PDB file of C-alpha atoms in Angstrom:
ATOM      1  CA  MET A   7     -24.223 -10.232  -9.008  1.00 50.00           C
ATOM      2  CA  GLU A   8     -26.256  -9.522 -12.140  1.00 63.00           C
ATOM      3  CA  PRO A   9     -25.342  -6.089 -13.469  1.00 72.00           C
ATOM      4  CA  GLU A  10     -27.052  -4.541 -16.446  1.00 81.00           C
ATOM      5  CA  ILE A  11     -24.460  -4.892 -19.183  1.00 86.00           C
ATOM      6  CA  PRO A  12     -24.732  -2.399 -22.042  1.00 89.00           C
ATOM      7  CA  GLU A  13     -24.403  -3.604 -25.608  1.00 91.00           C
ATOM      8  CA  LEU A  14     -20.671  -3.580 -26.291  1.00 94.00           C
ATOM      9  CA  ARG A  15     -18.659  -4.241 -29.458  1.00 95.00           C
ATOM     10  CA  ARG A  16     -16.342  -7.244 -28.907  1.00 95.00           C
ATOM     11  CA  PRO A  17     -14.669  -5.521 -25.972  1.00 97.00           C
ATOM     12  CA  TRP A  18     -11.088  -6.013 -24.942  1.00 97.00           C
ATOM     13  CA  LEU A  19     -10.608  -6.756 -21.251  1.00 98.00           C
ATOM     14  CA  ILE A  20      -7.590  -4.966 -19.742  1.00 98.00           C
ATOM     15  CA  ALA A  21      -6.860  -5.704 -16.088  1.00 98.00           C
ATOM     16  CA  SER A  22      -4.390  -4.844 -13.344  1.00 98.00           C
ATOM     17  CA  PHE A  23      -4.374  -5.516  -9.616  1.00 97.00           C
ATOM     18  CA  GLU A  24      -2.563  -3.703  -6.842  1.00 95.00           C
ATOM     19  CA  GLY A  25      -0.243  -5.698  -4.612  1.00 93.00           C
ATOM     20  CA  TRP A  26       2.186  -8.461  -5.479  1.00 93.00           C
ATOM     21  CA  ASN A  27       1.511  -7.996  -9.218  1.00 94.00           C
ATOM     22  CA  ASP A  28       2.065  -4.225  -9.295  1.00 97.00           C
ATOM     23  CA  ALA A  29       5.583  -3.050  -8.438  1.00 96.00           C
ATOM     24  CA  ALA A  30       5.718   0.757  -8.076  1.00 97.00           C
ATOM     25  CA  ASP A  31       2.047   0.901  -9.159  1.00 97.00           C
ATOM     26  CA  ALA A  32       3.267   0.661 -12.763  1.00 98.00           C
ATOM     27  CA  ALA A  33       0.532  -1.695 -14.001  1.00 98.00           C
ATOM     28  CA  SER A  34      -2.399  -0.097 -12.175  1.00 97.00           C
ATOM     29  CA  GLY A  35      -1.070   3.219 -13.481  1.00 98.00           C
ATOM     30  CA  VAL A  36      -1.898   2.109 -17.043  1.00 98.00           C
ATOM     31  CA  VAL A  37      -5.501   1.278 -16.195  1.00 98.00           C
ATOM     32  CA  ASP A  38      -5.940   4.472 -14.161  1.00 98.00           C
ATOM     33  CA  HIS A  39      -4.558   6.443 -17.094  1.00 98.00           C
ATOM     34  CA  LEU A  40      -6.927   4.844 -19.611  1.00 98.00           C
ATOM     35  CA  ILE A  41      -9.951   5.231 -17.314  1.00 98.00           C
ATOM     36  CA  ASP A  42      -9.201   8.954 -17.145  1.00 97.00           C
ATOM     37  CA  GLU A  43      -8.328   9.419 -20.828  1.00 97.00           C
ATOM     38  CA  TRP A  44     -11.421   7.573 -22.058  1.00 97.00           C
ATOM     39  CA  ASP A  45     -13.766   8.819 -19.314  1.00 97.00           C
ATOM     40  CA  ALA A  46     -14.647   5.193 -18.586  1.00 97.00           C
ATOM     41  CA  LYS A  47     -17.934   4.470 -16.817  1.00 96.00           C
ATOM     42  CA  PRO A  48     -18.385   2.070 -13.862  1.00 94.00           C
ATOM     43  CA  LEU A  49     -20.005  -1.223 -14.798  1.00 94.00           C
ATOM     44  CA  VAL A  50     -19.852  -3.312 -11.613  1.00 94.00           C
ATOM     45  CA  GLU A  51     -17.928  -3.666  -8.360  1.00 93.00           C
ATOM     46  CA  MET A  52     -16.941  -7.028  -6.920  1.00 93.00           C
ATOM     47  CA  ASP A  53     -18.552  -7.659  -3.523  1.00 93.00           C
ATOM     48  CA  PRO A  54     -15.713  -6.973  -1.061  1.00 94.00           C
ATOM     49  CA  GLU A  55     -17.283  -9.251   1.576  1.00 94.00           C
ATOM     50  CA  ASP A  56     -16.489 -12.262  -0.588  1.00 93.00           C
ATOM     51  CA  PHE A  57     -12.857 -11.566  -1.372  1.00 96.00           C
ATOM     52  CA  TYR A  58     -11.086  -9.155   1.009  1.00 96.00           C
ATOM     53  CA  ASP A  59      -9.683  -9.106   4.529  1.00 95.00           C
ATOM     54  CA  PHE A  60     -10.637  -5.681   5.837  1.00 94.00           C
ATOM     55  CA  GLN A  61      -7.787  -5.708   8.359  1.00 94.00           C
ATOM     56  CA  VAL A  62      -5.438  -5.847   5.376  1.00 92.00           C
ATOM     57  CA  SER A  63      -7.431  -3.745   2.884  1.00 90.00           C
ATOM     58  CA  ARG A  64      -9.096  -1.361   5.309  1.00 92.00           C
ATOM     59  CA  PRO A  65     -12.101   0.699   4.205  1.00 93.00           C
ATOM     60  CA  HIS A  66     -11.612   4.463   3.985  1.00 93.00           C
ATOM     61  CA  MET A  67     -13.758   7.272   5.353  1.00 95.00           C
ATOM     62  CA  VAL A  68     -14.442   9.747   2.547  1.00 94.00           C
ATOM     63  CA  ARG A  69     -16.894  12.513   1.727  1.00 94.00           C
ATOM     64  CA  ASP A  70     -19.519  12.022  -0.963  1.00 89.00           C
ATOM     65  CA  ASP A  71     -20.687  14.611  -3.494  1.00 88.00           C
ATOM     66  CA  ASP A  72     -22.982  16.149  -0.868  1.00 90.00           C
ATOM     67  CA  GLY A  73     -20.195  16.494   1.687  1.00 91.00           C
ATOM     68  CA  ASN A  74     -21.381  13.624   3.885  1.00 94.00           C
ATOM     69  CA  ARG A  75     -18.856  11.252   5.428  1.00 96.00           C
ATOM     70  CA  VAL A  76     -19.293   7.720   4.067  1.00 94.00           C
ATOM     71  CA  ILE A  77     -17.294   4.502   4.226  1.00 94.00           C
ATOM     72  CA  GLN A  78     -15.635   3.506   0.949  1.00 92.00           C
ATOM     73  CA  TRP A  79     -14.875  -0.205   0.776  1.00 92.00           C
ATOM     74  CA  GLN A  80     -11.712  -1.353  -0.965  1.00 91.00           C
ATOM     75  CA  THR A  81     -12.525  -3.725  -3.826  1.00 94.00           C
ATOM     76  CA  SER A  82     -12.109  -4.379  -7.542  1.00 95.00           C
ATOM     77  CA  ALA A  83     -14.281  -2.759 -10.186  1.00 95.00           C
ATOM     78  CA  ILE A  84     -14.943  -3.093 -13.902  1.00 96.00           C
ATOM     79  CA  TYR A  85     -15.318  -0.002 -16.098  1.00 97.00           C
ATOM     80  CA  TYR A  86     -16.275   0.254 -19.756  1.00 97.00           C
ATOM     81  CA  ALA A  87     -15.331   2.726 -22.466  1.00 97.00           C
ATOM     82  CA  SER A  88     -15.862   3.361 -26.166  1.00 95.00           C
ATOM     83  CA  PRO A  89     -12.609   4.951 -27.382  1.00 95.00           C
ATOM     84  CA  PRO A  90     -13.281   7.457 -30.197  1.00 91.00           C
ATOM     85  CA  GLY A  91     -12.609   6.117 -33.676  1.00 90.00           C
ATOM     86  CA  TRP A  92     -12.459   2.472 -32.586  1.00 93.00           C
ATOM     87  CA  ASP A  93     -14.622  -0.385 -33.819  1.00 94.00           C
ATOM     88  CA  ARG A  94     -14.266  -2.210 -30.476  1.00 96.00           C
ATOM     89  CA  ASP A  95     -15.050  -1.262 -26.878  1.00 97.00           C
ATOM     90  CA  VAL A  96     -12.924  -1.816 -23.784  1.00 98.00           C
ATOM     91  CA  LEU A  97     -13.502  -3.220 -20.311  1.00 98.00           C
ATOM     92  CA  LEU A  98     -11.018  -1.962 -17.712  1.00 98.00           C
ATOM     93  CA  VAL A  99     -10.489  -3.796 -14.435  1.00 98.00           C
ATOM     94  CA  ARG A 100      -8.966  -1.836 -11.570  1.00 94.00           C
ATOM     95  CA  GLY A 101      -8.640  -3.236  -8.093  1.00 90.00           C
ATOM     96  CA  LEU A 102      -6.799  -5.168  -5.433  1.00 95.00           C
ATOM     97  CA  GLU A 103      -5.444  -8.672  -5.408  1.00 97.00           C
ATOM     98  CA  PRO A 104      -8.052 -10.569  -3.351  1.00 96.00           C
ATOM     99  CA  ASN A 105      -7.263 -12.151   0.004  1.00 96.00           C
ATOM    100  CA  TYR A 106      -9.773 -14.995  -0.336  1.00 95.00           C
ATOM    101  CA  ARG A 107     -11.462 -17.254  -2.921  1.00 97.00           C
ATOM    102  CA  TRP A 108      -9.184 -16.561  -5.847  1.00 97.00           C
ATOM    103  CA  ARG A 109     -10.831 -19.120  -8.120  1.00 97.00           C
ATOM    104  CA  LEU A 110     -14.289 -17.676  -7.475  1.00 97.00           C
ATOM    105  CA  PHE A 111     -12.946 -14.150  -7.971  1.00 97.00           C
ATOM    106  CA  ALA A 112     -11.349 -15.081 -11.301  1.00 97.00           C
ATOM    107  CA  SER A 113     -14.347 -17.017 -12.603  1.00 97.00           C
ATOM    108  CA  THR A 114     -16.730 -14.207 -11.583  1.00 96.00           C
ATOM    109  CA  LEU A 115     -14.583 -11.621 -13.333  1.00 96.00           C
ATOM    110  CA  THR A 116     -14.097 -13.579 -16.542  1.00 96.00           C
ATOM    111  CA  GLY A 117     -17.728 -14.701 -16.508  1.00 95.00           C
ATOM    112  CA  LEU A 118     -18.857 -11.070 -16.482  1.00 95.00           C
ATOM    113  CA  ALA A 119     -16.417 -10.280 -19.264  1.00 95.00           C
ATOM    114  CA  SER A 120     -17.760 -13.176 -21.314  1.00 95.00           C
ATOM    115  CA  LEU A 121     -21.346 -11.967 -20.808  1.00 94.00           C
ATOM    116  CA  ALA A 122     -20.213  -8.567 -22.097  1.00 94.00           C
ATOM    117  CA  GLY A 123     -18.844 -10.234 -25.228  1.00 95.00           C
ATOM    118  CA  ALA A 124     -15.128  -9.970 -24.439  1.00 96.00           C
ATOM    119  CA  THR A 125     -12.928 -12.159 -26.620  1.00 94.00           C
ATOM    120  CA  ASP A 126      -9.436 -10.901 -25.748  1.00 96.00           C
ATOM    121  CA  VAL A 127      -7.831 -10.326 -22.344  1.00 97.00           C
ATOM    122  CA  VAL A 128      -4.663  -8.396 -21.532  1.00 98.00           C
ATOM    123  CA  LEU A 129      -3.321  -8.702 -17.984  1.00 98.00           C
ATOM    124  CA  LEU A 130      -0.793  -6.096 -16.864  1.00 98.00           C
ATOM    125  CA  GLY A 131       1.795  -6.608 -14.154  1.00 97.00           C
ATOM    126  CA  ALA A 132       5.061  -5.179 -12.881  1.00 97.00           C
ATOM    127  CA  LEU A 133       7.893  -6.696 -10.872  1.00 95.00           C
ATOM    128  CA  LEU A 134      11.079  -5.472  -9.246  1.00 95.00           C
ATOM    129  CA  ALA A 135      14.185  -6.512 -11.169  1.00 93.00           C
ATOM    130  CA  ASP A 136      17.903  -5.870 -11.706  1.00 92.00           C
ATOM    131  CA  SER A 137      17.093  -3.393 -14.446  1.00 91.00           C
ATOM    132  CA  PRO A 138      19.011  -0.097 -14.849  1.00 94.00           C
ATOM    133  CA  HIS A 139      16.790   2.981 -15.026  1.00 94.00           C
ATOM    134  CA  THR A 140      19.090   4.406 -17.712  1.00 93.00           C
ATOM    135  CA  ARG A 141      17.858   1.881 -20.271  1.00 92.00           C
ATOM    136  CA  PRO A 142      14.381   1.247 -21.713  1.00 92.00           C
ATOM    137  CA  VAL A 143      12.114  -0.587 -19.287  1.00 95.00           C
ATOM    138  CA  PRO A 144      11.960  -4.266 -20.308  1.00 93.00           C
ATOM    139  CA  VAL A 145       8.445  -5.610 -20.864  1.00 95.00           C
ATOM    140  CA  GLN A 146       8.125  -9.380 -21.109  1.00 93.00           C
ATOM    141  CA  GLY A 147       4.990 -11.174 -22.189  1.00 93.00           C
ATOM    142  CA  GLN A 148       3.324 -14.408 -23.130  1.00 93.00           C
ATOM    143  CA  SER A 149       0.092 -15.332 -24.857  1.00 94.00           C
ATOM    144  CA  THR A 150      -2.247 -18.267 -25.317  1.00 90.00           C
ATOM    145  CA  ASP A 151      -2.662 -17.232 -28.971  1.00 88.00           C
ATOM    146  CA  PRO A 152       0.084 -18.593 -31.280  1.00 89.00           C
ATOM    147  CA  VAL A 153      -0.580 -15.828 -33.818  1.00 88.00           C
ATOM    148  CA  MET A 154      -0.199 -13.149 -31.145  1.00 89.00           C
ATOM    149  CA  THR A 155       2.898 -14.863 -29.792  1.00 90.00           C
ATOM    150  CA  ASP A 156       4.510 -14.793 -33.211  1.00 90.00           C
ATOM    151  CA  ARG A 157       3.453 -11.227 -34.066  1.00 88.00           C
ATOM    152  CA  LEU A 158       4.766  -9.803 -30.794  1.00 87.00           C
ATOM    153  CA  SER A 159       7.886 -12.015 -30.707  1.00 86.00           C
ATOM    154  CA  LEU A 160       6.866 -13.385 -27.325  1.00 87.00           C
ATOM    155  CA  THR A 161       8.590 -16.317 -25.674  1.00 80.00           C
ATOM    156  CA  GLU A 162       6.975 -19.113 -23.716  1.00 77.00           C
ATOM    157  CA  SER A 163       7.319 -18.560 -19.982  1.00 79.00           C
ATOM    158  CA  THR A 164       9.532 -21.055 -18.141  1.00 80.00           C
ATOM    159  CA  TYR A 165       8.744 -19.622 -14.695  1.00 80.00           C
ATOM    160  CA  THR A 166       7.791 -21.977 -11.886  1.00 85.00           C
ATOM    161  CA  GLY A 167       6.956 -20.773  -8.408  1.00 87.00           C
ATOM    162  CA  PRO A 168       4.420 -18.603  -6.568  1.00 89.00           C
ATOM    163  CA  VAL A 169       1.961 -16.677  -8.726  1.00 93.00           C
ATOM    164  CA  GLY A 170      -0.393 -13.748  -8.262  1.00 95.00           C
ATOM    165  CA  ILE A 171      -4.019 -13.213  -9.192  1.00 97.00           C
ATOM    166  CA  ASN A 172      -2.976 -12.300 -12.762  1.00 96.00           C
ATOM    167  CA  SER A 173      -2.074 -15.924 -13.449  1.00 96.00           C
ATOM    168  CA  VAL A 174      -5.327 -17.237 -11.975  1.00 97.00           C
ATOM    169  CA  VAL A 175      -7.409 -14.799 -14.027  1.00 97.00           C
ATOM    170  CA  ALA A 176      -5.402 -15.752 -17.125  1.00 96.00           C
ATOM    171  CA  ASP A 177      -6.212 -19.447 -16.610  1.00 96.00           C
ATOM    172  CA  SER A 178      -9.895 -18.678 -16.045  1.00 97.00           C
ATOM    173  CA  ALA A 179     -10.083 -16.519 -19.184  1.00 97.00           C
ATOM    174  CA  ALA A 180      -8.406 -19.222 -21.261  1.00 95.00           C
ATOM    175  CA  GLU A 181     -10.948 -21.761 -19.961  1.00 95.00           C
ATOM    176  CA  GLN A 182     -13.693 -19.400 -21.180  1.00 93.00           C
ATOM    177  CA  GLY A 183     -12.168 -19.518 -24.663  1.00 94.00           C
ATOM    178  CA  MET A 184     -10.681 -16.019 -24.606  1.00 95.00           C
ATOM    179  CA  GLY A 185      -7.292 -15.142 -26.042  1.00 95.00           C
ATOM    180  CA  VAL A 186      -4.973 -14.054 -23.236  1.00 96.00           C
ATOM    181  CA  VAL A 187      -1.865 -11.876 -23.243  1.00 97.00           C
ATOM    182  CA  SER A 188       0.129 -11.171 -20.075  1.00 96.00           C
ATOM    183  CA  LEU A 189       2.572  -8.248 -20.006  1.00 97.00           C
ATOM    184  CA  TRP A 190       5.078  -7.571 -17.203  1.00 96.00           C
ATOM    185  CA  ALA A 191       7.308  -4.524 -16.814  1.00 96.00           C
ATOM    186  CA  ALA A 192      10.630  -4.785 -14.951  1.00 95.00           C
ATOM    187  CA  VAL A 193      10.954  -1.885 -12.484  1.00 96.00           C
ATOM    188  CA  PRO A 194      14.448  -1.033 -11.138  1.00 95.00           C
ATOM    189  CA  HIS A 195      14.455  -2.495  -7.637  1.00 94.00           C
ATOM    190  CA  TYR A 196      16.525   0.372  -6.260  1.00 94.00           C
ATOM    191  CA  LEU A 197      13.738   2.779  -7.338  1.00 94.00           C
ATOM    192  CA  ALA A 198      10.798   0.779  -6.028  1.00 93.00           C
ATOM    193  CA  GLU A 199       8.871   3.667  -4.495  1.00 94.00           C
ATOM    194  CA  PRO A 200       5.724   4.384  -6.541  1.00 95.00           C
ATOM    195  CA  PRO A 201       4.909   5.798  -8.951  1.00 96.00           C
ATOM    196  CA  CYS A 202       7.134   4.756 -11.845  1.00 97.00           C
ATOM    197  CA  PRO A 203       5.681   6.519 -14.903  1.00 98.00           C
ATOM    198  CA  LYS A 204       8.534   5.283 -17.102  1.00 98.00           C
ATOM    199  CA  ALA A 205       7.430   1.677 -16.506  1.00 98.00           C
ATOM    200  CA  THR A 206       3.765   2.649 -16.893  1.00 98.00           C
ATOM    201  CA  LEU A 207       4.547   4.246 -20.262  1.00 98.00           C
ATOM    202  CA  ALA A 208       6.516   1.166 -21.372  1.00 97.00           C
ATOM    203  CA  LEU A 209       3.536  -1.053 -20.531  1.00 98.00           C
ATOM    204  CA  LEU A 210       1.205   1.319 -22.384  1.00 98.00           C
ATOM    205  CA  HIS A 211       3.431   1.109 -25.474  1.00 96.00           C
ATOM    206  CA  ARG A 212       3.452  -2.689 -25.353  1.00 96.00           C
ATOM    207  CA  LEU A 213      -0.311  -2.728 -24.872  1.00 97.00           C
ATOM    208  CA  GLU A 214      -0.542  -0.614 -28.007  1.00 96.00           C
ATOM    209  CA  ASP A 215       1.464  -3.281 -29.852  1.00 94.00           C
ATOM    210  CA  VAL A 216      -1.027  -5.922 -28.700  1.00 95.00           C
ATOM    211  CA  MET A 217      -4.145  -3.957 -29.648  1.00 95.00           C
ATOM    212  CA  GLN A 218      -2.651  -2.449 -32.845  1.00 93.00           C
ATOM    213  CA  VAL A 219      -4.349   0.893 -32.280  1.00 93.00           C
ATOM    214  CA  PRO A 220      -2.862   4.172 -30.988  1.00 93.00           C
ATOM    215  CA  LEU A 221      -3.420   4.662 -27.263  1.00 96.00           C
ATOM    216  CA  PRO A 222      -3.598   8.098 -25.644  1.00 96.00           C
ATOM    217  CA  GLN A 223      -0.354   9.002 -23.913  1.00 95.00           C
ATOM    218  CA  GLY A 224      -1.545  12.181 -22.215  1.00 96.00           C
ATOM    219  CA  VAL A 225       1.043  13.562 -19.803  1.00 97.00           C
ATOM    220  CA  LEU A 226       2.761  10.212 -19.268  1.00 97.00           C
ATOM    221  CA  PRO A 227       5.808  11.078 -21.453  1.00 97.00           C
ATOM    222  CA  GLU A 228       6.401  14.273 -19.449  1.00 98.00           C
ATOM    223  CA  MET A 229       5.973  12.392 -16.171  1.00 97.00           C
ATOM    224  CA  ALA A 230       8.404   9.711 -17.338  1.00 97.00           C
ATOM    225  CA  ASP A 231      10.967  12.369 -18.271  1.00 97.00           C
ATOM    226  CA  ALA A 232      10.617  13.979 -14.823  1.00 97.00           C
ATOM    227  CA  TRP A 233      11.036  10.585 -13.156  1.00 97.00           C
ATOM    228  CA  GLN A 234      14.148   9.953 -15.258  1.00 96.00           C
ATOM    229  CA  ARG A 235      15.675  13.264 -14.195  1.00 96.00           C
ATOM    230  CA  GLY A 236      15.021  12.474 -10.545  1.00 95.00           C
ATOM    231  CA  ALA A 237      16.599   9.036 -10.900  1.00 94.00           C
ATOM    232  CA  ASP A 238      19.652  10.556 -12.606  1.00 94.00           C
ATOM    233  CA  GLU A 239      20.039  12.987  -9.700  1.00 94.00           C
ATOM    234  CA  LEU A 240      20.157  10.013  -7.345  1.00 88.00           C
ATOM    235  CA  LEU A 241      23.200   8.718  -9.238  1.00 88.00           C
ATOM    236  CA  ASP A 242      24.858  12.129  -9.111  1.00 90.00           C
ATOM    237  CA  ASN A 243      24.484  12.204  -5.332  1.00 90.00           C
ATOM    238  CA  ASP A 244      25.338   8.582  -4.506  1.00 90.00           C
ATOM    239  CA  PRO A 245      28.561   7.121  -5.985  1.00 91.00           C
ATOM    240  CA  ASP A 246      27.738   3.613  -4.697  1.00 90.00           C
ATOM    241  CA  VAL A 247      24.419   3.560  -6.543  1.00 89.00           C
ATOM    242  CA  ALA A 248      26.106   5.000  -9.650  1.00 91.00           C
ATOM    243  CA  GLU A 249      28.682   2.192  -9.634  1.00 92.00           C
ATOM    244  CA  TYR A 250      25.966  -0.428  -9.196  1.00 92.00           C
ATOM    245  CA  VAL A 251      23.941   1.002 -12.079  1.00 92.00           C
ATOM    246  CA  GLN A 252      27.009   0.957 -14.336  1.00 90.00           C
ATOM    247  CA  ALA A 253      27.396  -2.759 -13.634  1.00 91.00           C
ATOM    248  CA  LEU A 254      23.726  -3.338 -14.489  1.00 91.00           C
ATOM    249  CA  GLU A 255      24.145  -1.342 -17.704  1.00 89.00           C
ATOM    250  CA  SER A 256      27.038  -3.541 -18.800  1.00 87.00           C
ATOM    251  CA  GLU A 257      25.072  -6.723 -18.169  1.00 83.00           C
ATOM    252  CA  ARG A 258      22.013  -5.373 -19.950  1.00 80.00           C
ATOM    253  CA  ASP A 259      23.909  -4.105 -22.989  1.00 75.00           C
ATOM    254  CA  GLU A 260      25.747  -7.400 -23.448  1.00 66.00           C
ATOM    255  CA  SER A 261      22.619  -9.551 -23.173  1.00 64.00           C
ATOM    256  CA  GLU A 262      20.070  -7.445 -25.074  1.00 64.00           C
ATOM    257  CA  LEU A 263      21.912  -5.401 -27.673  1.00 52.00           C
ATOM    258  CA  PRO A 264      20.642  -7.400 -30.687  1.00 48.00           C
ATOM    259  CA  GLU A 265      17.011  -7.051 -29.568  1.00 48.00           C
ATOM    260  CA  ALA A 266      17.439  -3.362 -28.813  1.00 51.00           C
ATOM    261  CA  SER A 267      18.840  -2.691 -32.270  1.00 52.00           C
ATOM    262  CA  GLY A 268      16.258  -4.786 -34.113  1.00 58.00           C
ATOM    263  CA  ASP A 269      12.793  -5.723 -32.910  1.00 62.00           C
ATOM    264  CA  ALA A 270      12.482  -2.847 -30.428  1.00 62.00           C
ATOM    265  CA  ILE A 271      13.299  -0.227 -33.072  1.00 52.00           C
ATOM    266  CA  ALA A 272      10.851  -1.812 -35.504  1.00 59.00           C
ATOM    267  CA  ARG A 273       8.075  -1.767 -32.888  1.00 61.00           C
ATOM    268  CA  GLU A 274       8.710   1.892 -32.094  1.00 59.00           C
ATOM    269  CA  PHE A 275       8.485   2.773 -35.790  1.00 52.00           C
ATOM    270  CA  GLU A 276       5.167   0.919 -36.066  1.00 63.00           C
ATOM    271  CA  ARG A 277       3.829   2.905 -33.083  1.00 61.00           C
ATOM    272  CA  TYR A 278       4.925   6.124 -34.762  1.00 55.00           C
ATOM    273  CA  LEU A 279       3.011   5.210 -37.917  1.00 60.00           C
ATOM    274  CA  ARG A 280      -0.141   4.388 -35.924  1.00 62.00           C
ATOM    275  CA  ARG A 281      -0.031   7.731 -34.090  1.00 62.00           C
ATOM    276  CA  ARG A 282       0.561   9.914 -37.177  1.00 63.00           C
ATOM    277  CA  GLY A 283      -3.145  10.451 -37.692  1.00 59.00           C
ATOM    278  CA  THR A 284      -4.031  10.989 -34.019  1.00 58.00           C
ATOM    279  CA  GLY A 285      -1.908  14.009 -33.142  1.00 58.00           C
ATOM    280  CA  GLU A 286      -0.303  12.094 -30.249  1.00 60.00           C
TER     281      GLU A 286
END
């Protein structure tokens, strides 16, 4: 695979993968949103023959621009964009967690990013958690860069256990000398059906903190508000769920009140200042 790579300006690499790493499609929703907002252009597709089980990720029959029926193979693709007013470009990875050859997949992806001049990687994920939908969506993260870790008040991960492709790509990027940040949103497990625009918006906000530039929000705030109203209606119609959510609220408020009243408010104010000149 030797694509023609355009001349890019120290691009960021932002990646998400459907599947185990993407509860309620919250992480892939960020990349989809940015591809649309920035009118990102395709750069290269990973060869699906190398990485996917087609009985699991079945190809789709679709119609092309001329109305002909063609087979569309499920795979992962890299897009590129030049956001207006920025001094850096962006590579956006959108795809599926591979079924085979994870190390080759990760090294191919990060190798292409390195050829394009990428120096910083942000991997987005989402998991199901005991998180009440009535509170801000928690977004946890870690980084290989001590400066980034300190600036974002990240904590070192103590997790041990099974991992997804995000972790393998993160290791490969670090081996290539890139700075890596991983961000994970906690989606309420009792509202696991996709989409979850509230979690997508929370990830977008945290990504903005990482990149220190205003990111386009588009209709995501309105979608998140609509999702919130629908979730609140669920509580109104199901006393058992309402009681459970109240218990989660109590646990959350007791454990995270200092953070909510300090660092989180400061980050939101910084986002407000960045957006003042963009009309967002």
